[in-house]
mmCIF file of C-alpha atoms in Angstrom:
data_model
loop_
_atom_site.group_PDB
_atom_site.id
_atom_site.type_symbol
_atom_site.label_atom_id
_atom_site.label_comp_id
_atom_site.label_asym_id
_atom_site.label_seq_id
_atom_site.Cartn_x
_atom_site.Cartn_y
_atom_site.Cartn_z
ATOM 1 C CA MET D 1 82.784 122.083 84.223
ATOM 2 C CA LYS D 2 84.104 120.542 87.395
ATOM 3 C CA VAL D 3 85.743 118.027 85.633
ATOM 4 C CA LEU D 4 86.682 120.372 83.135
ATOM 5 C CA SER D 5 88.252 122.377 85.846
ATOM 6 C CA MET D 6 90.280 119.565 87.412
ATOM 7 C CA LEU D 7 91.552 118.305 84.062
ATOM 8 C CA LEU D 8 93.031 121.764 82.645
ATOM 9 C CA ALA D 9 94.095 122.566 86.613
ATOM 10 C CA GLY D 10 96.355 119.279 86.341
ATOM 11 C CA PHE D 11 97.490 119.644 83.009
ATOM 12 C CA VAL D 12 99.190 122.872 84.220
ATOM 13 C CA VAL D 13 100.535 121.253 87.306
ATOM 14 C CA GLY D 14 102.013 118.434 85.272
ATOM 15 C CA TYR D 15 103.225 120.258 82.199
ATOM 16 C CA ALA D 16 104.953 122.597 84.906
ATOM 17 C CA ILE D 17 105.819 119.342 86.706
ATOM 18 C CA SER D 18 107.311 118.059 83.835
ATOM 19 C CA ASP D 19 109.446 121.307 82.996
ATOM 20 C CA ILE D 20 111.263 121.113 86.634
ATOM 21 C CA GLY D 21 114.511 119.389 86.732
ATOM 22 C CA PRO D 22 115.058 116.807 89.837
ATOM 23 C CA PHE D 23 118.312 117.537 89.883
ATOM 24 C CA ASP D 24 118.602 121.148 90.149
ATOM 25 C CA SER D 25 118.780 122.688 93.432
ATOM 26 C CA LEU D 26 116.821 125.681 94.626
ATOM 27 C CA LEU D 27 119.467 126.189 97.502
ATOM 28 C CA SER D 28 122.726 126.459 95.428
ATOM 29 C CA SER D 29 122.447 127.271 91.646
ATOM 30 C CA THR D 30 125.886 125.598 91.464
ATOM 31 C CA ALA D 31 125.208 122.064 93.158
ATOM 32 C CA GLU D 32 125.743 119.645 91.295
ATOM 33 C CA LEU D 33 124.152 115.971 91.153
ATOM 34 C CA ARG D 34 125.845 114.875 94.145
ATOM 35 C CA SER D 35 125.672 117.463 96.186
ATOM 36 C CA PHE D 36 123.747 117.161 99.405
ATOM 37 C CA TRP D 37 121.927 120.775 98.535
ATOM 38 C CA ALA D 38 120.428 118.703 95.457
ATOM 39 C CA ILE D 39 117.801 117.242 98.190
ATOM 40 C CA VAL D 40 115.895 120.549 97.951
ATOM 41 C CA ASN D 41 115.074 120.864 94.626
ATOM 42 C CA GLY D 42 112.177 121.992 92.419
ATOM 43 C CA LEU D 43 110.031 118.649 92.865
ATOM 44 C CA THR D 44 110.658 117.831 96.489
ATOM 45 C CA VAL D 45 109.096 121.863 97.022
ATOM 46 C CA VAL D 46 106.209 120.727 95.045
ATOM 47 C CA ALA D 47 105.283 117.713 97.187
ATOM 48 C CA ILE D 48 105.783 119.592 100.598
ATOM 49 C CA SER D 49 103.946 122.507 99.413
ATOM 50 C CA ALA D 50 101.294 120.813 97.856
ATOM 51 C CA CYS D 51 100.941 118.568 101.473
ATOM 52 C CA VAL D 52 100.795 121.602 103.269
ATOM 53 C CA ALA D 53 98.400 124.149 101.191
ATOM 54 C CA SER D 54 95.565 121.328 101.013
ATOM 55 C CA VAL D 55 95.949 121.027 104.675
ATOM 56 C CA ALA D 56 95.528 124.413 104.832
ATOM 57 C CA LEU D 57 93.359 125.272 102.266
ATOM 58 C CA ALA D 58 90.518 122.356 103.870
ATOM 59 C CA ARG D 59 90.251 124.134 106.814
ATOM 60 C CA ALA D 60 89.278 127.182 104.287
ATOM 61 C CA SER D 61 86.601 128.290 101.945
ATOM 62 C CA ALA D 62 86.165 127.300 98.670
ATOM 63 C CA ARG D 63 86.246 130.939 97.616
ATOM 64 C CA ALA D 64 90.021 130.614 99.228
ATOM 65 C CA SER D 65 90.947 127.521 97.225
ATOM 66 C CA ILE D 66 89.785 129.158 94.223
ATOM 67 C CA VAL D 67 91.559 132.366 95.223
ATOM 68 C CA VAL D 68 94.781 130.353 95.393
ATOM 69 C CA ALA D 69 94.310 128.177 92.718
ATOM 70 C CA ILE D 70 94.034 131.016 90.093
ATOM 71 C CA ALA D 71 96.940 133.302 91.737
ATOM 72 C CA SER D 72 99.366 129.893 91.599
ATOM 73 C CA VAL D 73 98.455 129.508 87.807
ATOM 74 C CA LEU D 74 99.281 133.240 86.986
ATOM 75 C CA VAL D 75 102.695 132.321 88.921
ATOM 76 C CA VAL D 76 103.269 129.224 87.480
ATOM 77 C CA VAL D 77 102.880 131.373 83.747
ATOM 78 C CA PHE D 78 104.987 134.253 84.819
ATOM 79 C CA GLN D 79 107.986 131.791 85.803
ATOM 80 C CA THR D 80 107.144 129.781 82.282
ATOM 81 C CA VAL D 81 107.409 133.007 80.068
ATOM 82 C CA GLY D 82 110.666 134.097 81.878
ATOM 83 C CA MET D 83 109.323 137.079 84.040
ATOM 84 C CA VAL D 84 110.493 135.384 87.257
ATOM 85 C CA THR D 85 114.329 133.957 86.693
ATOM 86 C CA GLY D 86 117.012 132.836 88.536
ATOM 87 C CA LEU D 87 116.587 130.856 92.049
ATOM 88 C CA LEU D 88 113.950 133.143 92.938
ATOM 89 C CA GLY D 89 111.860 131.813 89.858
ATOM 90 C CA GLN D 90 112.365 128.471 90.537
ATOM 91 C CA TRP D 91 110.920 128.505 93.804
ATOM 92 C CA ALA D 92 108.015 130.542 92.755
ATOM 93 C CA GLY D 93 107.215 128.014 90.361
ATOM 94 C CA ALA D 94 107.595 124.810 92.378
ATOM 95 C CA LEU D 95 105.732 126.376 95.638
ATOM 96 C CA ALA D 96 102.773 127.885 93.236
ATOM 97 C CA THR D 97 102.498 123.978 91.499
ATOM 98 C CA GLY D 98 102.638 122.884 94.922
ATOM 99 C CA ALA D 99 99.521 125.134 95.883
ATOM 100 C CA LEU D 100 97.429 124.439 92.628
ATOM 101 C CA LEU D 101 98.026 121.007 92.917
ATOM 102 C CA ALA D 102 96.627 121.465 96.754
ATOM 103 C CA ALA D 103 93.797 123.497 95.521
ATOM 104 C CA ALA D 104 92.590 121.446 92.736
ATOM 105 C CA ALA D 105 92.525 118.175 95.124
ATOM 106 C CA VAL D 106 90.726 119.848 98.017
ATOM 107 C CA LEU D 107 88.018 121.841 95.214
ATOM 108 C CA ALA D 108 88.068 118.333 93.859
ATOM 109 C CA GLY D 109 86.722 117.358 97.054
ATOM 110 C CA ARG D 110 85.491 113.432 96.873
ATOM 111 C CA HIS D 111 84.273 113.317 93.657
ATOM 112 C CA ARG D 112 85.878 110.627 91.594
ATOM 113 C CA GLY D 113 85.479 112.039 88.086
ATOM 114 C CA ALA D 114 86.903 115.318 89.252
ATOM 115 C CA GLN D 115 89.580 113.545 91.186
ATOM 116 C CA ALA D 116 90.393 110.994 87.812
ATOM 117 C CA ALA D 117 90.713 114.325 85.748
ATOM 118 C CA LEU D 118 92.908 115.825 88.115
ATOM 119 C CA ALA D 119 94.964 112.913 88.519
ATOM 120 C CA VAL D 120 95.085 111.406 84.965
ATOM 121 C CA ALA D 121 96.076 115.063 83.445
ATOM 122 C CA VAL D 122 99.174 115.738 85.952
ATOM 123 C CA LEU D 123 100.321 112.268 85.389
ATOM 124 C CA GLY D 124 100.070 112.773 81.469
ATOM 125 C CA ALA D 125 101.344 116.051 81.336
ATOM 126 C CA GLY D 126 104.340 115.338 83.780
ATOM 127 C CA LEU D 127 105.091 112.049 81.942
ATOM 128 C CA LEU D 128 104.673 113.771 78.462
ATOM 129 C CA GLY D 129 105.329 116.947 78.890
ATOM 130 C CA GLY D 130 108.626 116.861 77.319
ATOM 131 C CA ALA D 131 107.833 115.052 74.432
ATOM 132 C CA LEU D 132 104.823 117.211 73.725
ATOM 133 C CA ASP D 133 107.883 120.293 73.933
ATOM 134 C CA ALA D 134 109.966 118.601 71.465
ATOM 135 C CA LEU D 135 106.731 118.289 69.226
ATOM 136 C CA LEU D 136 105.892 121.791 69.158
ATOM 137 C CA GLU D 137 109.598 122.480 68.784
ATOM 138 C CA ALA D 138 109.010 120.887 65.263
ATOM 139 C CA ASN D 139 108.031 123.447 63.985
ATOM 140 C CA ASP D 140 110.422 126.037 62.975
ATOM 141 C CA GLY D 141 107.370 128.644 62.176
ATOM 142 C CA PRO D 142 107.629 132.252 63.907
ATOM 143 C CA VAL D 143 106.688 132.593 67.284
ATOM 144 C CA PHE D 144 106.109 136.002 67.577
ATOM 145 C CA VAL D 145 106.956 138.372 70.102
ATOM 146 C CA TRP D 146 107.724 135.269 72.723
ATOM 147 C CA ASP D 147 111.405 135.710 71.020
ATOM 148 C CA VAL D 148 111.745 139.071 73.196
ATOM 149 C CA VAL D 149 109.756 137.717 76.624
ATOM 150 C CA GLY D 150 111.733 137.043 79.499
ATOM 151 C CA ALA D 151 115.795 135.901 79.924
ATOM 152 C CA GLU D 152 116.366 134.189 76.629
ATOM 153 C CA ASP D 153 117.446 130.857 78.299
ATOM 154 C CA ASP D 154 114.817 130.464 80.708
ATOM 155 C CA VAL D 155 111.870 130.626 78.137
ATOM 156 C CA SER D 156 110.430 128.089 75.582
ATOM 157 C CA PRO D 157 108.678 130.165 73.319
ATOM 158 C CA GLN D 158 106.425 127.157 72.473
ATOM 159 C CA ARG D 159 105.872 126.117 76.403
ATOM 160 C CA ALA D 160 104.546 129.946 76.949
ATOM 161 C CA ILE D 161 102.263 129.789 74.425
ATOM 162 C CA VAL D 162 100.597 126.436 75.621
ATOM 163 C CA MET D 163 100.917 127.358 79.195
ATOM 164 C CA VAL D 164 99.360 130.648 78.913
ATOM 165 C CA ILE D 165 96.288 129.419 76.664
ATOM 166 C CA VAL D 166 95.668 126.258 79.231
ATOM 167 C CA ALA D 167 95.889 128.715 82.247
ATOM 168 C CA SER D 168 93.387 131.324 80.539
ATOM 169 C CA GLY D 169 91.108 128.105 80.248
ATOM 170 C CA THR D 170 91.654 126.754 83.950
ATOM 171 C CA ALA D 171 91.194 130.500 85.527
ATOM 172 C CA VAL D 172 87.894 130.552 83.804
ATOM 173 C CA ALA D 173 86.888 126.949 84.233
ATOM 174 C CA LEU D 174 87.522 126.852 88.304
ATOM 175 C CA PHE D 175 85.842 129.889 88.957
ATOM 176 C CA LEU D 176 82.804 128.911 87.211
ATOM 177 C CA ALA D 177 82.874 125.588 88.610
ATOM 178 C CA HIS D 178 83.540 126.445 92.214
ATOM 179 C CA ARG D 179 82.120 129.751 92.880
ATOM 180 C CA HIS D 180 78.957 128.231 95.185
ATOM 181 C CA GLU D 181 80.351 124.858 96.026
ATOM 182 C CA GLU D 182 80.690 124.278 100.190
ATOM 183 C CA LEU D 183 83.562 122.272 101.141
ATOM 184 C CA GLN D 184 83.723 119.375 103.397
ATOM 185 C CA PRO D 185 85.209 119.316 106.696
ATOM 186 C CA TYR D 186 88.791 119.932 107.193
ATOM 187 C CA GLU D 187 91.705 117.320 106.945
ATOM 188 C CA THR D 188 93.488 115.382 109.682
ATOM 189 C CA ARG D 189 96.828 117.091 110.595
ATOM 190 C CA ARG D 190 98.350 113.691 110.014
ATOM 191 C CA ILE D 191 98.656 114.251 106.493
ATOM 192 C CA LEU D 192 101.232 116.693 107.244
ATOM 193 C CA LEU D 193 102.870 114.194 109.603
ATOM 194 C CA VAL D 194 103.333 111.997 106.855
ATOM 195 C CA GLY D 195 103.372 114.325 103.256
ATOM 196 C CA ILE D 196 106.306 116.340 104.718
ATOM 197 C CA PRO D 197 108.863 113.848 105.322
ATOM 198 C CA LEU D 198 108.144 111.558 102.732
ATOM 199 C CA PRO D 199 109.728 113.637 99.691
ATOM 200 C CA VAL D 200 112.917 114.433 101.905
ATOM 201 C CA ALA D 201 113.288 111.002 103.205
ATOM 202 C CA ALA D 202 112.640 109.743 98.979
ATOM 203 C CA GLY D 203 115.408 113.072 98.386
ATOM 204 C CA VAL D 204 117.982 111.684 101.297
ATOM 205 C CA LEU D 205 117.937 108.097 99.771
ATOM 206 C CA SER D 206 118.518 109.363 96.697
ATOM 207 C CA TRP D 207 121.559 111.615 97.867
ATOM 208 C CA ILE D 208 122.983 108.295 98.854
ATOM 209 C CA ALA D 209 122.525 106.064 95.740
ATOM 210 C CA ALA D 210 124.101 109.245 93.732
ATOM 211 C CA SER D 211 126.940 110.018 96.502
ATOM 212 C CA HIS D 212 128.548 106.796 96.523
ATOM 213 C CA ASN D 213 130.644 104.181 94.172
ATOM 214 C CA ALA D 214 130.060 101.317 96.052
ATOM 215 C CA GLY D 215 128.323 99.035 92.881
ATOM 216 C CA SER D 216 124.332 98.150 92.549
ATOM 217 C CA GLU D 217 124.465 97.593 96.706
ATOM 218 C CA VAL D 218 124.186 101.145 97.322
ATOM 219 C CA TRP D 219 121.075 101.869 94.606
ATOM 220 C CA LEU D 220 119.262 98.492 95.634
ATOM 221 C CA GLY D 221 119.347 99.591 99.225
ATOM 222 C CA SER D 222 118.451 102.773 98.825
ATOM 223 C CA LEU D 223 115.498 101.361 96.581
ATOM 224 C CA ALA D 224 114.488 99.004 99.998
ATOM 225 C CA GLY D 225 114.352 102.423 101.857
ATOM 226 C CA VAL D 226 112.378 104.223 99.490
ATOM 227 C CA THR D 227 109.924 101.072 99.138
ATOM 228 C CA ALA D 228 109.260 100.661 102.852
ATOM 229 C CA ILE D 229 108.885 104.779 103.877
ATOM 230 C CA ALA D 230 106.328 104.104 101.103
ATOM 231 C CA LEU D 231 104.680 101.759 102.861
ATOM 232 C CA LEU D 232 104.997 103.184 106.466
ATOM 233 C CA ALA D 233 103.306 106.231 104.965
ATOM 234 C CA SER D 234 100.790 104.346 103.341
ATOM 235 C CA PHE D 235 99.561 102.904 106.550
ATOM 236 C CA LEU D 236 99.595 105.816 108.301
ATOM 237 C CA ILE D 237 97.217 107.800 106.197
ATOM 238 C CA PRO D 238 93.666 107.147 107.603
ATOM 239 C CA GLY D 239 91.566 104.406 106.045
ATOM 240 C CA ARG D 240 92.526 102.923 102.789
ATOM 241 C CA ASP D 241 93.279 106.387 101.582
ATOM 242 C CA GLY D 242 97.085 105.298 101.469
ATOM 243 C CA ARG D 243 96.224 102.972 98.529
ATOM 244 C CA VAL D 244 96.727 105.787 95.966
ATOM 245 C CA LEU D 245 100.353 106.255 97.312
ATOM 246 C CA LEU D 246 101.125 102.412 97.003
ATOM 247 C CA VAL D 247 99.640 102.282 93.392
ATOM 248 C CA LEU D 248 101.706 104.878 92.121
ATOM 249 C CA VAL D 249 105.096 103.691 93.780
ATOM 250 C CA ALA D 250 104.325 100.275 92.165
ATOM 251 C CA LEU D 251 103.408 102.601 89.008
ATOM 252 C CA SER D 252 106.970 104.057 88.971
ATOM 253 C CA ALA D 253 108.616 100.307 90.062
ATOM 254 C CA SER D 254 107.007 98.207 86.941
ATOM 255 C CA ALA D 255 108.460 100.786 84.645
ATOM 256 C CA LEU D 256 111.971 100.796 86.240
ATOM 257 C CA GLY D 257 113.477 98.205 83.781
ATOM 258 C CA SER D 258 111.437 99.511 80.650
ATOM 259 C CA PHE D 259 112.135 101.745 78.055
ATOM 260 C CA GLY D 260 109.177 103.938 79.582
ATOM 261 C CA LEU D 261 106.020 105.582 77.369
ATOM 262 C CA ALA D 262 106.149 105.726 73.536
ATOM 263 C CA ALA D 263 106.292 109.131 72.754
ATOM 264 C CA GLU D 264 109.312 110.040 70.520
ATOM 265 C CA ASP D 265 106.891 111.449 67.739
ATOM 266 C CA SER D 266 103.608 112.962 67.065
ATOM 267 C CA ALA D 267 102.311 109.773 66.461
ATOM 268 C CA GLN D 268 103.151 107.720 69.374
ATOM 269 C CA LEU D 269 102.519 110.884 71.984
ATOM 270 C CA ALA D 270 99.191 110.776 70.482
ATOM 271 C CA LEU D 271 98.450 107.476 71.096
ATOM 272 C CA SER D 272 99.999 107.339 74.582
ATOM 273 C CA VAL D 273 97.563 110.151 75.076
ATOM 274 C CA GLY D 274 95.065 107.857 73.531
ATOM 275 C CA LEU D 275 95.685 104.827 75.394
ATOM 276 C CA LEU D 276 95.748 107.224 79.125
ATOM 277 C CA ILE D 277 92.517 108.596 78.357
ATOM 278 C CA VAL D 278 91.073 104.648 77.463
ATOM 279 C CA GLY D 279 92.681 103.815 80.216
ATOM 280 C CA ALA D 280 91.239 106.103 82.775
ATOM 281 C CA GLY D 281 87.407 105.813 81.375
ATOM 282 C CA ILE D 282 87.523 101.906 81.705
ATOM 283 C CA GLY D 283 88.951 102.508 85.046
ATOM 284 C CA PHE D 284 85.993 105.424 86.314
ATOM 285 C CA ARG D 285 83.391 103.281 84.574
ATOM 286 C CA TRP D 286 84.948 99.400 85.644
ATOM 287 C CA PRO D 287 87.378 99.989 88.931
ATOM 288 C CA GLN D 288 89.249 97.018 89.642
ATOM 289 C CA LEU D 289 92.227 97.298 92.000
ATOM 290 C CA TYR D 290 93.834 94.439 91.779
ATOM 291 C CA ILE D 291 93.481 94.064 87.901
ATOM 292 C CA GLY D 292 95.207 97.074 87.691
ATOM 293 C CA LEU D 293 97.791 95.655 90.132
ATOM 294 C CA GLY D 294 97.839 92.434 87.981
ATOM 295 C CA GLY D 295 99.003 94.585 85.067
ATOM 296 C CA LEU D 296 101.497 96.388 86.500
ATOM 297 C CA LEU D 297 102.930 93.182 87.530
ATOM 298 C CA LEU D 298 102.905 91.622 84.415
ATOM 299 C CA ILE D 299 104.513 94.896 82.591
ATOM 300 C CA ALA D 300 107.648 94.550 85.490
ATOM 301 C CA VAL D 301 107.986 90.419 84.497
ATOM 302 C CA ALA D 302 107.693 91.654 80.660
ATOM 303 C CA ALA D 303 110.800 93.646 81.555
ATOM 304 C CA VAL D 304 112.869 91.170 83.413
ATOM 305 C CA VAL D 305 111.874 88.936 79.870
ATOM 306 C CA GLU D 306 113.215 91.905 78.326
ATOM 307 C CA GLY D 307 116.295 92.072 80.232
ATOM 308 C CA TYR D 308 117.140 88.441 80.598
ATOM 309 C CA PHE D 309 116.740 87.411 76.327
ATOM 310 C CA GLU D 310 117.328 90.764 75.352
ATOM 311 C CA VAL D 311 114.252 91.193 72.822
ATOM 312 C CA PRO D 312 111.722 94.306 72.980
ATOM 313 C CA THR D 313 108.386 93.042 74.958
ATOM 314 C CA GLY D 314 106.582 96.859 73.646
ATOM 315 C CA THR D 315 105.590 97.226 77.829
ATOM 316 C CA GLU D 316 106.063 101.128 76.433
ATOM 317 C CA PHE D 317 102.980 100.982 74.252
ATOM 318 C CA ILE D 318 100.921 99.166 77.495
ATOM 319 C CA LEU D 319 102.368 101.205 80.246
ATOM 320 C CA PRO D 320 99.810 104.337 79.283
ATOM 321 C CA PHE D 321 96.812 102.406 79.425
ATOM 322 C CA VAL D 322 97.592 100.172 82.722
ATOM 323 C CA ALA D 323 98.748 103.429 84.347
ATOM 324 C CA ALA D 324 95.484 104.983 83.865
ATOM 325 C CA PHE D 325 93.107 102.347 84.772
ATOM 326 C CA VAL D 326 94.899 101.502 87.842
ATOM 327 C CA VAL D 327 95.422 104.984 89.437
ATOM 328 C CA VAL D 328 91.726 105.668 88.696
ATOM 329 C CA SER D 329 90.474 102.614 90.050
ATOM 330 C CA ALA D 330 91.940 103.544 93.404
ATOM 331 C CA LEU D 331 90.212 106.495 94.000
ATOM 332 C CA THR D 332 88.576 107.822 95.469
ATOM 333 C CA THR D 333 90.294 109.218 98.469
ATOM 334 C CA SER D 334 90.621 112.105 100.815
ATOM 335 C CA PRO D 335 91.972 115.524 99.242
ATOM 336 C CA GLY D 336 94.881 115.714 101.128
ATOM 337 C CA SER D 337 96.107 111.864 100.619
ATOM 338 C CA LEU D 338 95.431 112.706 96.822
ATOM 339 C CA ALA D 339 97.718 115.966 96.905
ATOM 340 C CA LEU D 340 100.602 114.295 98.833
ATOM 341 C CA SER D 341 100.385 111.307 96.980
ATOM 342 C CA LEU D 342 100.474 112.387 93.383
ATOM 343 C CA PRO D 343 103.848 114.001 93.699
ATOM 344 C CA ALA D 344 105.224 110.779 95.067
ATOM 345 C CA LEU D 345 105.307 109.317 90.945
ATOM 346 C CA PHE D 346 108.091 112.137 90.564
ATOM 347 C CA THR D 347 110.041 112.111 93.965
ATOM 348 C CA MET D 348 110.273 108.656 94.595
ATOM 349 C CA THR D 349 111.760 106.690 91.741
ATOM 350 C CA LEU D 350 115.663 107.599 92.523
ATOM 351 C CA PRO D 351 115.705 109.134 88.689
ATOM 352 C CA VAL D 352 118.977 110.509 90.103
ATOM 353 C CA THR D 353 121.116 107.708 89.006
ATOM 354 C CA VAL D 354 118.640 105.576 86.855
ATOM 355 C CA TYR D 355 119.186 108.750 84.458
ATOM 356 C CA SER D 356 121.510 111.220 83.195
ATOM 357 C CA ALA D 357 121.979 114.230 85.343
ATOM 358 C CA SER D 358 121.799 116.383 81.722
ATOM 359 C CA PHE D 359 118.418 115.088 80.849
ATOM 360 C CA GLN D 360 116.154 117.072 82.278
ATOM 361 C CA THR D 361 113.043 114.632 83.267
ATOM 362 C CA ALA D 362 110.352 114.680 85.903
ATOM 363 C CA SER D 363 110.370 110.656 85.921
ATOM 364 C CA ALA D 364 111.771 107.258 85.714
ATOM 365 C CA TYR D 365 109.432 106.774 82.647
ATOM 366 C CA ASP D 366 111.722 108.784 79.779
ATOM 367 C CA ARG D 367 114.036 106.994 77.878
ATOM 368 C CA ALA D 368 117.316 108.652 78.922
ATOM 369 C CA VAL D 369 121.099 108.096 78.600
ATOM 370 C CA PHE D 370 122.513 105.379 81.262
ATOM 371 C CA THR D 371 125.025 106.514 83.559
ATOM 372 C CA THR D 372 127.701 103.880 84.275
ATOM 373 C CA THR D 373 127.833 105.076 88.447
ATOM 374 C CA THR D 374 126.269 103.069 90.978
ATOM 375 C CA GLU D 375 122.846 102.182 89.061
ATOM 376 C CA PRO D 376 122.430 97.845 88.461
ATOM 377 C CA ASP D 377 122.289 96.813 84.870
ATOM 378 C CA HIS D 378 119.255 96.310 82.819
ATOM 379 C CA LEU D 379 118.457 92.974 84.527
ATOM 380 C CA VAL D 380 118.949 93.726 88.086
ATOM 381 C CA LEU D 381 116.812 96.966 87.696
ATOM 382 C CA SER D 382 113.906 95.127 85.951
ATOM 383 C CA VAL D 383 113.951 92.059 89.102
ATOM 384 C CA ALA D 384 113.975 95.020 91.757
ATOM 385 C CA GLY D 385 111.133 96.409 89.704
ATOM 386 C CA LEU D 386 108.817 93.529 89.993
ATOM 387 C CA VAL D 387 110.155 92.738 93.725
ATOM 388 C CA VAL D 388 108.468 96.548 94.469
ATOM 389 C CA VAL D 389 105.304 95.559 92.825
ATOM 390 C CA ALA D 390 104.532 92.299 94.273
ATOM 391 C CA VAL D 391 105.273 94.128 98.087
ATOM 392 C CA MET D 392 103.168 96.935 96.878
ATOM 393 C CA THR D 393 100.460 94.891 95.542
ATOM 394 C CA GLY D 394 100.524 92.773 98.796
ATOM 395 C CA ALA D 395 100.380 95.883 100.778
ATOM 396 C CA CYS D 396 97.483 97.287 98.979
ATOM 397 C CA ALA D 397 95.954 93.935 100.063
ATOM 398 C CA LEU D 398 96.502 94.361 103.733
ATOM 399 C CA LEU D 399 95.466 98.228 103.467
ATOM 400 C CA MET D 400 92.386 97.330 101.671
ATOM 401 C CA ARG D 401 90.881 95.027 104.790
ATOM 402 C CA ARG D 402 91.108 98.470 106.694
ATOM 403 C CA PRO D 403 87.447 100.353 107.454
ATOM 404 C CA ALA D 404 87.101 102.770 105.192
ATOM 405 C CA VAL D 405 87.353 106.511 106.615
ATOM 406 C CA VAL D 406 83.975 107.821 106.695
ATOM 407 C CA SER D 407 82.921 111.160 103.966
ATOM 408 C CA GLY D 408 83.536 114.067 106.283
ATOM 409 C CA THR D 409 85.641 112.855 108.780
ATOM 410 C CA SER D 410 89.170 112.721 107.415
#
């Protein structure tokens, strides 16, 4: 039941993330892609909310975490069905999504199975949520009362139905699994010093890359900056817990030059989900961090080959398996570091200049239309991704030489 509750909570978080526009400002509804105000977007708020709430809830009781988790689920659902609209609804949805992620991470504790279920569900739903929406919308049958719920432009009836069903199960599972649980000692405040500036710095670098027309040099410089702050953050996180952040940044970089996850139709969507599950299962039973990172390196190399010779390599079919395997292999970690690391996949990939601003995606994995402003061509992008993966792999090797934090002292 504990693992099931984390799986459902992670799905709600990931599915909500897949619906949050990475370019939509929460300060100004008229802010454009290259506006400074676009730095404060839904994904940034999710990341900061998750970090702050994880530290606060780790110092509270399990009952408080359950209450926050269930309340956050309800807020996300209300925003999804259009009962809270406009900037208020966007702020509410982003804050609640972050709070739900934090509460789930705290309730998962250091239980490796629960952490794996939460992480894979967040990543899977976050990356494939758009494809699931497209699949659901292919059904032209009746949607009953959902046609008239909320503002017409703010409601996807199919998404609303899915979210209500999953949220109901989540609330029940969270209560049943954790009502008698006692939490471990609180998180260190260092998590706040890392998790709050991390998404903000990434947002600033994305804005810089989007605000100039100086060619690929500006974009590559911004990518180098994102890599540097990820490295710094991972070593500031206590013990070896920063390895999850390094793995997620490497994961995003390995896909920079690829064509993303295969999820264009129901068969490919099912294949991607299946590979995620299989990869997570193998990673749970046989955790091999360096083999997983080696897989990411191979995917990055394949992207370079694809860009140089212009031949498809099929990495989109391998990526979900390797992604789940390497992330689960990097667990366990402290709840606070898990809560601040998971949003990094969606906030630290410079999606602003890689993909079209009109394409509402939460990650750099989904297939989209390339813009022609400042991003490098496909080959340069692939080489840059390969370099970042190599750097993150080396950083993981250094980080793993540190003594592990004793459970209950982080």
